[in-house]
Amino acid sequence: MVNEIESMNRSKQFFGLLVSLILVFGAASLGRFFTDMSVSTWYPGLAKPSWTPSGATIGIVWTILYACMAMAAWLVWRTGEFVDRRLPLGLYFAQLILNVLWSAIFFGLQKPGLAFLELLVLWIAVLVTTIVFRRYSSWAGVLMLPYLAWVGFAGALNAMIWRMNL
């Protein structure tokens, strides 16, 4: 009986992690859709600061960040009943939507200024999510910190691109 319960619990945990990964990489794919609209046409013609990372670097960083975000959300999901996790997971989904929205504005609409303003809101949403996640799982909070730092870096880069292309 104990082995059956442990097996069901492991299956539930694996399923929860799988759902978390699918959600975050689904959001990443949607963001990529918007990015592909102009990453090889409009974006190369923009003036950019010398510290702009390569596309390959950005891809690697985002893959790692999305995996960390999925793990953080999963750690929070594991902490109790859904009713108790509505706030942190709601904040998490809100910042995921804002993450995709940035790509839609910057690359889809080709509006760096508006994208920068949206990115400020995203950074605040990620900060609040990180703080709330930490209350549920210290590791979940830690796993969100690189994402928070990267969004801050992306904001500085976005601001410079906007300024250099006025």
Backbone as numpy.savetxt, mean C-alpha at the origin, in Angstrom:
# Nx Ny Nz CAx CAy CAz Cx Cy Cz
-9.12 -35.31 18.49 -9.94 -34.11 18.49 -9.08 -32.85 18.49
-8.02 -32.85 19.29 -7.13 -31.68 19.36 -6.44 -31.47 18.01
-6.00 -32.54 17.36 -5.35 -32.43 16.05 -6.30 -31.88 15.01
-7.59 -32.27 15.06 -8.58 -31.75 14.11 -8.75 -30.25 14.29
-8.83 -29.81 15.54 -8.99 -28.37 15.82 -7.76 -27.61 15.35
-6.57 -28.13 15.65 -5.34 -27.47 15.20 -5.27 -27.41 13.68
-5.68 -28.48 13.01 -5.67 -28.53 11.56 -6.65 -27.50 10.98
-7.85 -27.40 11.57 -8.82 -26.41 11.11 -8.30 -25.01 11.35
-7.66 -24.79 12.49 -7.12 -23.47 12.79 -6.02 -23.10 11.80
-5.13 -24.05 11.47 -4.07 -23.79 10.49 -4.65 -23.49 9.12
-5.69 -24.21 8.75 -6.34 -23.97 7.46 -6.96 -22.57 7.42
-7.62 -22.21 8.52 -8.23 -20.87 8.61 -7.15 -19.78 8.53
-6.04 -19.99 9.22 -4.95 -19.01 9.20 -4.35 -18.89 7.80
-4.13 -20.02 7.14 -3.60 -20.01 5.79 -4.56 -19.29 4.85
-5.85 -19.59 4.97 -6.85 -18.95 4.14 -6.86 -17.43 4.38
-6.77 -17.02 5.62 -6.73 -15.59 5.94 -5.53 -14.90 5.32
-4.37 -15.53 5.38 -3.17 -14.96 4.77 -3.33 -14.90 3.26
-3.87 -15.94 2.67 -4.08 -15.97 1.22 -5.03 -14.85 0.78
-6.11 -14.65 1.50 -7.05 -13.57 1.18 -6.36 -12.22 1.30
-5.55 -12.04 2.33 -4.83 -10.79 2.53 -3.88 -10.52 1.35
-3.17 -11.54 0.92 -2.26 -11.39 -0.23 -3.02 -11.09 -1.51
-4.13 -11.77 -1.72 -4.93 -11.54 -2.93 -5.47 -10.11 -2.95
-5.95 -9.63 -1.81 -6.48 -8.26 -1.76 -5.42 -7.22 -2.06
-4.26 -7.34 -1.42 -3.24 -6.31 -1.59 -2.64 -6.37 -3.00
-2.42 -7.58 -3.53 -1.86 -7.65 -4.87 -2.92 -7.38 -5.94
-4.19 -7.54 -5.59 -5.27 -7.09 -6.47 -5.26 -5.58 -6.59
-5.11 -4.90 -5.45 -5.00 -3.44 -5.46 -3.76 -3.01 -6.25
-2.67 -3.73 -6.07 -1.44 -3.42 -6.82 -1.67 -3.56 -8.31
-2.40 -4.59 -8.71 -2.68 -4.80 -10.14 -3.54 -3.69 -10.70
-4.51 -3.24 -9.92 -5.34 -2.13 -10.37 -4.50 -0.86 -10.50
-3.63 -0.61 -9.53 -2.72 0.54 -9.63 -1.82 0.43 -10.85
-1.36 -0.78 -11.12 -0.51 -1.02 -12.29 -1.26 -0.73 -13.59
-2.54 -1.05 -13.62 -3.36 -0.75 -14.78 -3.31 0.75 -15.10
-3.49 1.58 -14.09 -3.44 3.03 -14.30 -2.02 3.49 -14.65
-1.04 2.90 -14.01 0.35 3.26 -14.29 0.70 2.96 -15.75
0.26 1.82 -16.23 0.56 1.42 -17.62 -0.03 2.37 -18.65
-1.00 3.18 -18.24 -1.63 4.12 -19.18 -0.63 5.13 -19.75
0.39 5.48 -18.94 1.29 6.52 -19.43 2.73 6.37 -18.96
3.09 5.25 -18.35 4.45 5.09 -17.84 5.46 5.03 -18.99
5.04 4.61 -20.16 5.99 4.54 -21.27 5.77 5.63 -22.31
4.78 6.49 -22.09 4.52 7.57 -23.05 4.71 8.94 -22.41
3.85 9.31 -21.50 3.88 10.63 -20.87 5.00 10.76 -19.84
5.15 9.76 -18.97 6.10 9.82 -17.86 7.55 10.01 -18.31
8.04 9.31 -19.32 9.45 9.50 -19.71 9.78 10.93 -20.14
8.78 11.67 -20.62 9.02 13.04 -21.07 9.05 14.07 -19.95
8.74 13.66 -18.73 8.75 14.58 -17.60 10.17 14.82 -17.10
10.42 16.05 -16.65 11.67 16.32 -15.93 11.55 15.68 -14.55
12.62 14.98 -14.12 12.61 14.29 -12.84 13.92 14.56 -12.11
13.90 14.54 -10.78 15.15 14.75 -10.04 16.12 13.59 -10.26
17.39 13.84 -10.02 18.43 12.82 -10.24 18.26 11.61 -9.33
17.56 11.77 -8.22 17.39 10.68 -7.27 16.13 9.85 -7.53
15.55 9.99 -8.72 14.40 9.18 -9.10 14.84 7.74 -9.28
14.23 6.80 -8.57 14.63 5.39 -8.74 14.20 4.85 -10.11
14.87 3.82 -10.54 14.52 3.18 -11.82 13.19 2.44 -11.66
12.59 2.15 -12.78 11.35 1.38 -12.77 11.54 0.02 -12.12
12.68 -0.62 -12.38 12.95 -1.93 -11.78 13.03 -1.83 -10.27
13.70 -0.80 -9.77 13.81 -0.60 -8.33 12.43 -0.37 -7.72
11.64 0.45 -8.37 10.29 0.74 -7.87 9.47 -0.55 -7.81
9.58 -1.38 -8.84 8.84 -2.64 -8.86 9.23 -3.57 -7.73
10.53 -3.68 -7.47 11.01 -4.54 -6.39 10.55 -4.01 -5.04
10.70 -2.71 -4.84 10.30 -2.11 -3.56 8.81 -2.32 -3.32
7.98 -2.04 -4.31 6.54 -2.19 -4.13 6.15 -3.63 -3.86
6.80 -4.58 -4.50 6.50 -5.99 -4.25 6.75 -6.34 -2.78
7.88 -5.89 -2.27 8.22 -6.13 -0.87 7.23 -5.41 0.06
6.92 -4.17 -0.27 6.00 -3.40 0.57 4.61 -4.02 0.60
4.12 -4.45 -0.56 2.80 -5.07 -0.61 2.77 -6.36 0.20
3.84 -7.14 0.13 3.91 -8.38 0.93 3.89 -8.04 2.43
4.63 -7.02 2.84 4.64 -6.60 4.24 3.27 -6.09 4.68
2.61 -5.34 3.81 1.27 -4.84 4.12 0.29 -5.99 4.30
0.36 -6.99 3.42 -0.53 -8.15 3.52 -0.29 -8.89 4.83
0.96 -9.06 5.18 1.30 -9.76 6.42 0.79 -8.95 7.62
0.95 -7.64 7.59 0.48 -6.80 8.69 -1.03 -6.92 8.86
-1.76 -6.84 7.76 -3.22 -6.96 7.83 -3.62 -8.34 8.35
-2.91 -9.37 7.92 -3.20 -10.72 8.38 -2.96 -10.85 9.88
-1.87 -10.25 10.37 -1.59 -10.30 11.81 -2.70 -9.63 12.61
-3.23 -8.52 12.10 -4.34 -7.85 12.78 -5.60 -8.71 12.70
-5.87 -9.27 11.53 -7.04 -10.11 11.33 -7.06 -11.28 12.32
-5.91 -11.81 12.64 -5.79 -12.98 13.52 -6.10 -12.67 14.98
-6.15 -11.40 15.36 -6.18 -11.04 16.78 -7.52 -11.22 17.48
-8.59 -11.44 16.76 -9.87 -11.60 17.46 -11.03 -11.68 16.50
-12.20 -11.38 17.00 -13.42 -11.40 16.20 -13.44 -10.23 15.24
-14.12 -10.41 14.11 -14.16 -9.36 13.09 -14.69 -8.04 13.66
-15.69 -8.12 14.52 -16.26 -6.92 15.12 -15.17 -6.09 15.80
-14.23 -6.77 16.42 -13.14 -6.09 17.12 -12.09 -5.53 16.17
-12.09 -5.98 14.93 -11.05 -5.58 13.98 -11.57 -4.69 12.88
-12.82 -4.27 12.98 -13.40 -3.43 11.92 -12.63 -2.14 11.72
-12.27 -1.47 12.80 -11.56 -0.20 12.68 -10.21 -0.37 11.98
-9.32 -1.22 12.48 -8.02 -1.31 11.81 -8.12 -1.82 10.37
-8.97 -2.80 10.13 -9.08 -3.33 8.76 -9.81 -2.35 7.85
-10.74 -1.58 8.39 -11.39 -0.52 7.61 -10.39 0.55 7.20
-9.54 0.95 8.14 -8.48 1.92 7.81 -7.54 1.36 6.76
-7.21 0.09 6.90 -6.31 -0.57 5.94 -6.91 -0.55 4.53
-8.19 -0.90 4.41 -8.82 -0.90 3.10 -8.92 0.52 2.55
-9.17 1.50 3.40 -9.25 2.89 2.95 -7.90 3.34 2.38
-6.80 3.01 3.06 -5.50 3.42 2.54 -5.15 2.65 1.26
-5.64 1.41 1.13 -5.42 0.67 -0.12 -6.12 1.37 -1.28
-7.33 1.84 -1.05 -8.07 2.58 -2.08 -7.32 3.86 -2.44
-6.83 4.57 -1.43 -6.05 5.79 -1.69 -4.77 5.47 -2.46
-4.17 4.34 -2.18 -2.96 3.90 -2.88 -3.25 3.76 -4.38
-4.34 3.08 -4.72 -4.72 2.91 -6.12 -5.11 4.25 -6.74
-5.79 5.07 -5.98 -6.23 6.37 -6.48 -5.06 7.24 -6.88
-3.95 7.15 -6.15 -2.77 7.94 -6.53 -2.33 7.58 -7.95
-2.24 6.29 -8.25 -1.83 5.87 -9.59 -2.81 6.37 -10.64
-4.10 6.33 -10.31 -5.12 6.80 -11.25 -4.96 8.29 -11.54
-4.63 9.06 -10.51 -4.49 10.51 -10.68 -3.17 10.86 -11.36
-2.06 10.30 -10.86 -0.75 10.66 -11.39 -0.58 10.16 -12.83
-0.76 8.87 -13.03 -0.52 8.28 -14.34 -1.75 8.29 -15.24
-2.92 7.97 -14.69 -4.13 7.93 -15.50 -4.56 9.30 -15.97
-4.67 10.24 -15.03 -5.09 11.61 -15.38 -3.92 12.51 -15.73
-2.71 12.07 -15.42 -1.48 12.85 -15.67 -1.54 14.21 -14.96
-1.89 14.16 -13.68 -2.04 15.35 -12.85 -1.13 15.26 -11.63
0.17 15.57 -11.76 1.08 15.44 -10.62 0.71 16.31 -9.42
0.17 17.50 -9.66 -0.20 18.38 -8.55 -1.33 17.80 -7.72
-2.37 17.35 -8.38 -3.49 16.73 -7.68 -3.05 15.42 -7.03
-2.18 14.68 -7.70 -1.66 13.43 -7.14 -0.87 13.70 -5.86
-0.12 14.80 -5.84 0.64 15.13 -4.63 -0.31 15.40 -3.46
-1.37 16.15 -3.70 -2.34 16.42 -2.63 -2.98 15.12 -2.14
-3.31 14.23 -3.08 -3.89 12.94 -2.71 -2.88 12.12 -1.92
-1.60 12.22 -2.29 -0.55 11.47 -1.60 -0.39 11.93 -0.15
-0.62 13.21 0.10 -0.58 13.69 1.49 -1.67 13.00 2.32
-2.85 12.87 1.73 -3.95 12.18 2.42 -3.59 10.71 2.61
-3.00 10.09 1.58 -2.56 8.69 1.69 -1.56 8.53 2.82
-0.57 9.42 2.91 0.45 9.30 3.95 -0.19 9.36 5.34
-1.13 10.27 5.52 -1.82 10.38 6.81 -2.61 9.09 7.08
-3.27 8.56 6.06 -4.03 7.32 6.23 -3.11 6.16 6.60
-1.94 6.09 5.97 -0.99 5.03 6.30 -0.47 5.21 7.73
-0.19 6.44 8.12 0.28 6.71 9.48 -0.77 6.26 10.51
-2.01 6.66 10.29 -3.07 6.29 11.24 -3.25 4.76 11.26
-3.22 4.14 10.09 -3.34 2.68 10.03 -2.20 2.01 10.79
-1.00 2.51 10.61 0.17 1.96 11.30 0.02 2.06 12.81
-0.41 3.21 13.28 -0.60 3.42 14.73 -1.67 2.47 15.27
-2.79 2.37 14.56 -3.88 1.51 15.02 -3.46 0.04 14.93
-2.78 -0.34 13.85 -2.31 -1.72 13.73 -1.42 -2.10 14.91
-0.58 -1.17 15.32 0.36 -1.45 16.42 -0.38 -1.80 17.70
-1.56 -1.24 17.89 -2.36 -1.55 19.09 -2.83 -3.01 19.08
-2.97 -3.59 17.90 -3.44 -4.97 17.77 -2.29 -5.97 17.70
-1.19 -5.55 17.08 -0.02 -6.40 16.92 1.19 -5.51 16.71
2.16 -5.60 17.60 3.35 -4.76 17.44 4.05 -5.06 16.12
4.06 -6.33 15.71 4.69 -6.69 14.43 3.94 -6.08 13.25
2.63 -6.02 13.33 1.85 -5.40 12.25 2.24 -3.93 12.10
2.41 -3.24 13.21 2.85 -1.85 13.15 4.23 -1.72 12.54
5.14 -2.60 12.93 6.51 -2.58 12.39 6.50 -2.85 10.89
5.68 -3.80 10.46 5.63 -4.15 9.03 5.08 -3.01 8.16
4.34 -2.10 8.75 3.80 -0.96 8.00 4.79 0.20 7.89
5.81 0.23 8.73 6.75 1.36 8.74 7.50 1.56 7.42
8.00 0.52 6.76 8.67 0.76 5.47 7.72 1.38 4.43
6.48 0.96 4.44 5.47 1.51 3.53 5.25 3.00 3.83
5.15 3.33 5.10 4.99 4.74 5.49 6.18 5.57 5.01
7.38 5.03 5.19 8.59 5.74 4.73 8.59 5.89 3.21
8.23 4.83 2.49 8.23 4.88 1.03 7.19 5.87 0.51
6.02 5.92 1.13 5.00 6.89 0.71 5.52 8.31 0.96
6.25 8.50 2.04 6.87 9.82 2.28 7.88 10.15 1.20
8.72 9.18 0.84 9.68 9.38 -0.25 8.96 9.66 -1.57
7.91 8.88 -1.84 7.13 9.08 -3.07 6.50 10.47 -3.09
6.10 10.95 -1.93 5.54 12.30 -1.85 6.56 13.36 -2.22
7.78 13.20 -1.70 8.85 14.15 -2.04 9.16 14.09 -3.53
9.21 12.89 -4.08 9.47 12.73 -5.51 8.34 13.32 -6.34
7.11 13.04 -5.96 5.94 13.58 -6.65 5.97 15.11 -6.62
6.28 15.69 -5.46 6.34 17.15 -5.35 7.40 17.74 -6.27
8.56 17.10 -6.33 9.64 17.59 -7.19 9.25 17.48 -8.67
8.65 16.38 -9.06 8.23 16.21 -10.45 7.21 17.27 -10.81
6.28 17.52 -9.92 5.26 18.54 -10.15 5.92 19.90 -10.33
6.82 20.25 -9.41 7.51 21.54 -9.46 8.35 21.70 -10.72
9.06 20.64 -11.10 9.97 20.71 -12.25 9.22 20.76 -13.58
7.94 20.45 -13.57 7.17 20.38 -14.82 6.03 21.38 -14.89
6.09 22.40 -14.05 5.05 23.45 -14.09 5.11 24.24 -15.38
